[in-house]
PDB file of N, CA and C and ligand atoms in Angstrom:
ATOM      1  N   UNK A   1     -41.508 -53.272  21.316  1.00  0.00           N
ATOM      2  CA  UNK A   1     -41.393 -52.709  22.658  1.00  0.00           C
ATOM      3  C   UNK A   1     -42.778 -52.305  23.147  1.00  0.00           C
ATOM      4  N   UNK A   2     -43.014 -52.628  24.435  1.00  0.00           N
ATOM      5  CA  UNK A   2     -44.254 -52.180  25.078  1.00  0.00           C
ATOM      6  C   UNK A   2     -43.883 -51.423  26.348  1.00  0.00           C
ATOM      7  N   UNK A   3     -44.518 -50.264  26.559  1.00  0.00           N
ATOM      8  CA  UNK A   3     -44.181 -49.390  27.677  1.00  0.00           C
ATOM      9  C   UNK A   3     -45.356 -49.334  28.643  1.00  0.00           C
ATOM     10  N   UNK A   4     -45.053 -49.394  29.936  1.00  0.00           N
ATOM     11  CA  UNK A   4     -46.061 -49.132  30.953  1.00  0.00           C
ATOM     12  C   UNK A   4     -45.502 -48.118  31.939  1.00  0.00           C
ATOM     13  N   UNK A   5     -46.384 -47.346  32.549  1.00  0.00           N
ATOM     14  CA  UNK A   5     -45.964 -46.377  33.559  1.00  0.00           C
ATOM     15  C   UNK A   5     -46.785 -46.579  34.825  1.00  0.00           C
ATOM     16  N   UNK A   6     -46.149 -46.322  35.951  1.00  0.00           N
ATOM     17  CA  UNK A   6     -46.795 -46.451  37.248  1.00  0.00           C
ATOM     18  C   UNK A   6     -47.007 -45.049  37.812  1.00  0.00           C
ATOM     19  N   UNK A   7     -48.236 -44.549  37.666  1.00  0.00           N
ATOM     20  CA  UNK A   7     -48.512 -43.175  38.123  1.00  0.00           C
ATOM     21  C   UNK A   7     -48.428 -43.051  39.640  1.00  0.00           C
ATOM     22  N   UNK A   8     -48.598 -44.164  40.362  1.00  0.00           N
ATOM     23  CA  UNK A   8     -48.463 -44.109  41.826  1.00  0.00           C
ATOM     24  C   UNK A   8     -47.002 -43.889  42.223  1.00  0.00           C
ATOM     25  N   UNK A   9     -46.074 -44.346  41.378  1.00  0.00           N
ATOM     26  CA  UNK A   9     -44.648 -44.179  41.681  1.00  0.00           C
ATOM     27  C   UNK A   9     -44.099 -42.859  41.143  1.00  0.00           C
ATOM     28  N   UNK A  10     -44.680 -42.353  40.074  1.00  0.00           N
ATOM     29  CA  UNK A  10     -44.195 -41.136  39.411  1.00  0.00           C
ATOM     30  C   UNK A  10     -44.194 -39.953  40.372  1.00  0.00           C
ATOM     31  N   UNK A  11     -43.095 -39.173  40.319  1.00  0.00           N
ATOM     32  CA  UNK A  11     -43.024 -37.976  41.175  1.00  0.00           C
ATOM     33  C   UNK A  11     -43.119 -36.707  40.341  1.00  0.00           C
ATOM     34  N   UNK A  12     -43.412 -36.850  39.041  1.00  0.00           N
ATOM     35  CA  UNK A  12     -43.665 -35.683  38.207  1.00  0.00           C
ATOM     36  C   UNK A  12     -42.426 -34.904  37.801  1.00  0.00           C
ATOM     37  N   UNK A  13     -41.276 -35.553  37.819  1.00  0.00           N
ATOM     38  CA  UNK A  13     -40.033 -34.850  37.482  1.00  0.00           C
ATOM     39  C   UNK A  13     -40.007 -34.395  36.025  1.00  0.00           C
ATOM     40  N   UNK A  14     -40.670 -35.129  35.147  1.00  0.00           N
ATOM     41  CA  UNK A  14     -40.794 -34.706  33.761  1.00  0.00           C
ATOM     42  C   UNK A  14     -39.636 -35.088  32.847  1.00  0.00           C
ATOM     43  N   UNK A  15     -38.674 -35.825  33.359  1.00  0.00           N
ATOM     44  CA  UNK A  15     -37.534 -36.219  32.512  1.00  0.00           C
ATOM     45  C   UNK A  15     -37.991 -37.024  31.298  1.00  0.00           C
ATOM     46  N   UNK A  16     -38.976 -37.873  31.493  1.00  0.00           N
ATOM     47  CA  UNK A  16     -39.428 -38.725  30.394  1.00  0.00           C
ATOM     48  C   UNK A  16     -40.042 -37.880  29.275  1.00  0.00           C
ATOM     49  N   UNK A  17     -40.776 -36.853  29.643  1.00  0.00           N
ATOM     50  CA  UNK A  17     -41.426 -36.006  28.644  1.00  0.00           C
ATOM     51  C   UNK A  17     -40.373 -35.245  27.842  1.00  0.00           C
ATOM     52  N   UNK A  18     -39.344 -34.770  28.508  1.00  0.00           N
ATOM     53  CA  UNK A  18     -38.272 -34.056  27.801  1.00  0.00           C
ATOM     54  C   UNK A  18     -37.462 -34.999  26.917  1.00  0.00           C
ATOM     55  N   UNK A  19     -37.356 -36.258  27.327  1.00  0.00           N
ATOM     56  CA  UNK A  19     -36.521 -37.214  26.598  1.00  0.00           C
ATOM     57  C   UNK A  19     -37.256 -37.855  25.419  1.00  0.00           C
ATOM     58  N   UNK A  20     -38.522 -38.187  25.606  1.00  0.00           N
ATOM     59  CA  UNK A  20     -39.297 -38.853  24.543  1.00  0.00           C
ATOM     60  C   UNK A  20     -40.718 -38.292  24.520  1.00  0.00           C
ATOM     61  N   UNK A  21     -40.869 -37.050  24.045  1.00  0.00           N
ATOM     62  CA  UNK A  21     -42.196 -36.407  24.075  1.00  0.00           C
ATOM     63  C   UNK A  21     -43.215 -37.082  23.182  1.00  0.00           C
ATOM     64  N   UNK A  22     -42.765 -37.893  22.239  1.00  0.00           N
ATOM     65  CA  UNK A  22     -43.718 -38.598  21.385  1.00  0.00           C
ATOM     66  C   UNK A  22     -44.346 -39.791  22.123  1.00  0.00           C
ATOM     67  N   UNK A  23     -43.752 -40.178  23.244  1.00  0.00           N
ATOM     68  CA  UNK A  23     -44.240 -41.350  23.987  1.00  0.00           C
ATOM     69  C   UNK A  23     -44.869 -40.951  25.324  1.00  0.00           C
ATOM     70  N   UNK A  24     -44.283 -39.925  25.974  1.00  0.00           N
ATOM     71  CA  UNK A  24     -44.752 -39.544  27.305  1.00  0.00           C
ATOM     72  C   UNK A  24     -45.318 -38.127  27.299  1.00  0.00           C
ATOM     73  N   UNK A  25     -46.275 -37.906  28.186  1.00  0.00           N
ATOM     74  CA  UNK A  25     -46.838 -36.579  28.396  1.00  0.00           C
ATOM     75  C   UNK A  25     -46.999 -36.397  29.900  1.00  0.00           C
ATOM     76  N   UNK A  26     -47.287 -35.158  30.299  1.00  0.00           N
ATOM     77  CA  UNK A  26     -47.504 -34.886  31.707  1.00  0.00           C
ATOM     78  C   UNK A  26     -48.912 -34.359  31.900  1.00  0.00           C
ATOM     79  N   UNK A  27     -49.606 -34.874  32.892  1.00  0.00           N
ATOM     80  CA  UNK A  27     -50.977 -34.474  33.178  1.00  0.00           C
ATOM     81  C   UNK A  27     -51.004 -33.015  33.632  1.00  0.00           C
ATOM     82  N   UNK A  28     -51.795 -32.196  32.958  1.00  0.00           N
ATOM     83  CA  UNK A  28     -51.888 -30.780  33.335  1.00  0.00           C
ATOM     84  C   UNK A  28     -52.418 -30.615  34.761  1.00  0.00           C
ATOM     85  N   UNK A  29     -53.220 -31.558  35.197  1.00  0.00           N
ATOM     86  CA  UNK A  29     -53.867 -31.419  36.503  1.00  0.00           C
ATOM     87  C   UNK A  29     -52.915 -31.736  37.655  1.00  0.00           C
ATOM     88  N   UNK A  30     -52.191 -32.849  37.560  1.00  0.00           N
ATOM     89  CA  UNK A  30     -51.373 -33.257  38.712  1.00  0.00           C
ATOM     90  C   UNK A  30     -49.881 -33.383  38.386  1.00  0.00           C
ATOM     91  N   UNK A  31     -49.501 -33.158  37.133  1.00  0.00           N
ATOM     92  CA  UNK A  31     -48.087 -33.202  36.767  1.00  0.00           C
ATOM     93  C   UNK A  31     -47.517 -34.590  36.605  1.00  0.00           C
ATOM     94  N   UNK A  32     -48.339 -35.604  36.784  1.00  0.00           N
ATOM     95  CA  UNK A  32     -47.839 -36.978  36.686  1.00  0.00           C
ATOM     96  C   UNK A  32     -47.827 -37.457  35.238  1.00  0.00           C
ATOM     97  N   UNK A  33     -47.058 -38.496  35.010  1.00  0.00           N
ATOM     98  CA  UNK A  33     -46.843 -38.994  33.655  1.00  0.00           C
ATOM     99  C   UNK A  33     -48.135 -39.544  33.039  1.00  0.00           C
ATOM    100  N   UNK A  34     -48.262 -39.316  31.755  1.00  0.00           N
ATOM    101  CA  UNK A  34     -49.307 -39.932  30.939  1.00  0.00           C
ATOM    102  C   UNK A  34     -48.619 -40.624  29.776  1.00  0.00           C
ATOM    103  N   UNK A  35     -49.131 -41.768  29.396  1.00  0.00           N
ATOM    104  CA  UNK A  35     -48.549 -42.510  28.280  1.00  0.00           C
ATOM    105  C   UNK A  35     -49.285 -42.154  26.999  1.00  0.00           C
ATOM    106  N   UNK A  36     -48.549 -41.652  26.036  1.00  0.00           N
ATOM    107  CA  UNK A  36     -49.160 -41.316  24.749  1.00  0.00           C
ATOM    108  C   UNK A  36     -49.197 -42.526  23.829  1.00  0.00           C
ATOM    109  N   UNK A  37     -48.125 -43.323  23.870  1.00  0.00           N
ATOM    110  CA  UNK A  37     -48.043 -44.493  22.988  1.00  0.00           C
ATOM    111  C   UNK A  37     -47.466 -45.662  23.765  1.00  0.00           C
ATOM    112  N   UNK A  38     -48.272 -46.676  24.003  1.00  0.00           N
ATOM    113  CA  UNK A  38     -47.788 -47.861  24.723  1.00  0.00           C
ATOM    114  C   UNK A  38     -46.849 -48.698  23.854  1.00  0.00           C
ATOM    115  N   UNK A  39     -46.975 -48.541  22.535  1.00  0.00           N
ATOM    116  CA  UNK A  39     -46.094 -49.274  21.627  1.00  0.00           C
ATOM    117  C   UNK A  39     -45.377 -48.255  20.744  1.00  0.00           C
ATOM    118  N   UNK A  40     -44.252 -47.719  21.222  1.00  0.00           N
ATOM    119  CA  UNK A  40     -43.531 -46.680  20.487  1.00  0.00           C
ATOM    120  C   UNK A  40     -43.007 -47.187  19.148  1.00  0.00           C
ATOM    121  N   UNK A  41     -42.906 -46.307  18.183  1.00  0.00           N
ATOM    122  CA  UNK A  41     -42.327 -46.693  16.891  1.00  0.00           C
ATOM    123  C   UNK A  41     -40.842 -46.975  17.051  1.00  0.00           C
ATOM    124  N   UNK A  42     -40.261 -47.714  16.124  1.00  0.00           N
ATOM    125  CA  UNK A  42     -38.845 -48.097  16.235  1.00  0.00           C
ATOM    126  C   UNK A  42     -37.917 -46.900  16.444  1.00  0.00           C
ATOM    127  N   UNK A  43     -38.242 -45.767  15.856  1.00  0.00           N
ATOM    128  CA  UNK A  43     -37.387 -44.594  15.989  1.00  0.00           C
ATOM    129  C   UNK A  43     -37.363 -44.004  17.390  1.00  0.00           C
ATOM    130  N   UNK A  44     -38.261 -44.422  18.250  1.00  0.00           N
ATOM    131  CA  UNK A  44     -38.332 -43.880  19.612  1.00  0.00           C
ATOM    132  C   UNK A  44     -37.738 -44.829  20.651  1.00  0.00           C
ATOM    133  N   UNK A  45     -37.305 -45.999  20.245  1.00  0.00           N
ATOM    134  CA  UNK A  45     -36.849 -47.020  21.200  1.00  0.00           C
ATOM    135  C   UNK A  45     -35.668 -46.533  22.034  1.00  0.00           C
ATOM    136  N   UNK A  46     -34.672 -45.937  21.406  1.00  0.00           N
ATOM    137  CA  UNK A  46     -33.505 -45.458  22.163  1.00  0.00           C
ATOM    138  C   UNK A  46     -33.905 -44.388  23.170  1.00  0.00           C
ATOM    139  N   UNK A  47     -34.782 -43.480  22.757  1.00  0.00           N
ATOM    140  CA  UNK A  47     -35.221 -42.410  23.656  1.00  0.00           C
ATOM    141  C   UNK A  47     -35.989 -42.984  24.842  1.00  0.00           C
ATOM    142  N   UNK A  48     -36.783 -44.015  24.614  1.00  0.00           N
ATOM    143  CA  UNK A  48     -37.525 -44.628  25.717  1.00  0.00           C
ATOM    144  C   UNK A  48     -36.555 -45.280  26.704  1.00  0.00           C
ATOM    145  N   UNK A  49     -35.540 -45.951  26.199  1.00  0.00           N
ATOM    146  CA  UNK A  49     -34.541 -46.543  27.110  1.00  0.00           C
ATOM    147  C   UNK A  49     -33.839 -45.458  27.924  1.00  0.00           C
ATOM    148  N   UNK A  50     -33.556 -44.330  27.314  1.00  0.00           N
ATOM    149  CA  UNK A  50     -32.949 -43.221  28.066  1.00  0.00           C
ATOM    150  C   UNK A  50     -33.912 -42.706  29.125  1.00  0.00           C
ATOM    151  N   UNK A  51     -35.187 -42.628  28.781  1.00  0.00           N
ATOM    152  CA  UNK A  51     -36.182 -42.165  29.745  1.00  0.00           C
ATOM    153  C   UNK A  51     -36.245 -43.096  30.958  1.00  0.00           C
ATOM    154  N   UNK A  52     -36.143 -44.400  30.719  1.00  0.00           N
ATOM    155  CA  UNK A  52     -36.127 -45.359  31.830  1.00  0.00           C
ATOM    156  C   UNK A  52     -34.940 -45.061  32.745  1.00  0.00           C
ATOM    157  N   UNK A  53     -33.773 -44.831  32.146  1.00  0.00           N
ATOM    158  CA  UNK A  53     -32.562 -44.563  32.941  1.00  0.00           C
ATOM    159  C   UNK A  53     -32.676 -43.253  33.713  1.00  0.00           C
ATOM    160  N   UNK A  54     -33.337 -42.264  33.125  1.00  0.00           N
ATOM    161  CA  UNK A  54     -33.395 -40.929  33.733  1.00  0.00           C
ATOM    162  C   UNK A  54     -34.534 -40.766  34.730  1.00  0.00           C
ATOM    163  N   UNK A  55     -35.501 -41.675  34.714  1.00  0.00           N
ATOM    164  CA  UNK A  55     -36.634 -41.537  35.632  1.00  0.00           C
ATOM    165  C   UNK A  55     -36.156 -41.746  37.071  1.00  0.00           C
ATOM    166  N   UNK A  56     -36.333 -40.753  37.939  1.00  0.00           N
ATOM    167  CA  UNK A  56     -35.817 -40.869  39.301  1.00  0.00           C
ATOM    168  C   UNK A  56     -36.626 -41.803  40.189  1.00  0.00           C
ATOM    169  N   UNK A  57     -37.807 -42.212  39.734  1.00  0.00           N
ATOM    170  CA  UNK A  57     -38.653 -43.025  40.607  1.00  0.00           C
ATOM    171  C   UNK A  57     -38.900 -44.434  40.081  1.00  0.00           C
ATOM    172  N   UNK A  58     -38.252 -44.799  38.994  1.00  0.00           N
ATOM    173  CA  UNK A  58     -38.430 -46.153  38.473  1.00  0.00           C
ATOM    174  C   UNK A  58     -39.854 -46.432  38.026  1.00  0.00           C
ATOM    175  N   UNK A  59     -40.524 -45.403  37.528  1.00  0.00           N
ATOM    176  CA  UNK A  59     -41.950 -45.543  37.213  1.00  0.00           C
ATOM    177  C   UNK A  59     -42.210 -46.057  35.794  1.00  0.00           C
ATOM    178  N   UNK A  60     -41.154 -46.188  34.990  1.00  0.00           N
ATOM    179  CA  UNK A  60     -41.339 -46.612  33.591  1.00  0.00           C
ATOM    180  C   UNK A  60     -40.783 -48.016  33.415  1.00  0.00           C
ATOM    181  N   UNK A  61     -41.589 -48.873  32.798  1.00  0.00           N
ATOM    182  CA  UNK A  61     -41.120 -50.238  32.511  1.00  0.00           C
ATOM    183  C   UNK A  61     -41.285 -50.528  31.023  1.00  0.00           C
ATOM    184  N   UNK A  62     -40.329 -51.264  30.482  1.00  0.00           N
ATOM    185  CA  UNK A  62     -40.428 -51.683  29.093  1.00  0.00           C
ATOM    186  C   UNK A  62     -40.288 -53.191  29.002  1.00  0.00           C
ATOM    187  N   UNK A  63     -41.047 -53.779  28.088  1.00  0.00           N
ATOM    188  CA  UNK A  63     -40.924 -55.211  27.832  1.00  0.00           C
ATOM    189  C   UNK A  63     -40.772 -55.414  26.344  1.00  0.00           C
TER     190      UNK A  63
HETATM  191  S1  SF4 B   1     -39.408 -39.256  34.552  1.00  0.00           S
HETATM  192 FE1  SF4 B   1     -40.426 -40.743  35.903  1.00  0.00          FE
HETATM  193  S2  SF4 B   1     -41.002 -39.552  37.700  1.00  0.00           S
HETATM  194 FE2  SF4 B   1     -40.566 -38.086  36.048  1.00  0.00          FE
HETATM  195  S3  SF4 B   1     -42.574 -37.685  35.077  1.00  0.00           S
HETATM  196 FE3  SF4 B   1     -41.574 -39.346  33.957  1.00  0.00          FE
HETATM  197  S4  SF4 B   1     -42.352 -41.235  34.905  1.00  0.00           S
HETATM  198 FE4  SF4 B   1     -42.751 -39.551  36.324  1.00  0.00          FE
END
């Protein structure tokens, strides 16, 4: 799995950080998403899929 985030689309809701904190972080300066791991470990795959579903702005993509 490879994860990308679109900071221009992100509205800073933070759902991704609460759902998969090992993969996503929030910028202290502007509250927007930061990617901690573009290639999450197998144990985080389900959480990343949940984060995609919960993101209100469609800012997370997985391939
Ligand atoms: S859930 Fe979506 S909108 Fe919210 S911080 Fe994460 S990427 Fe941004």
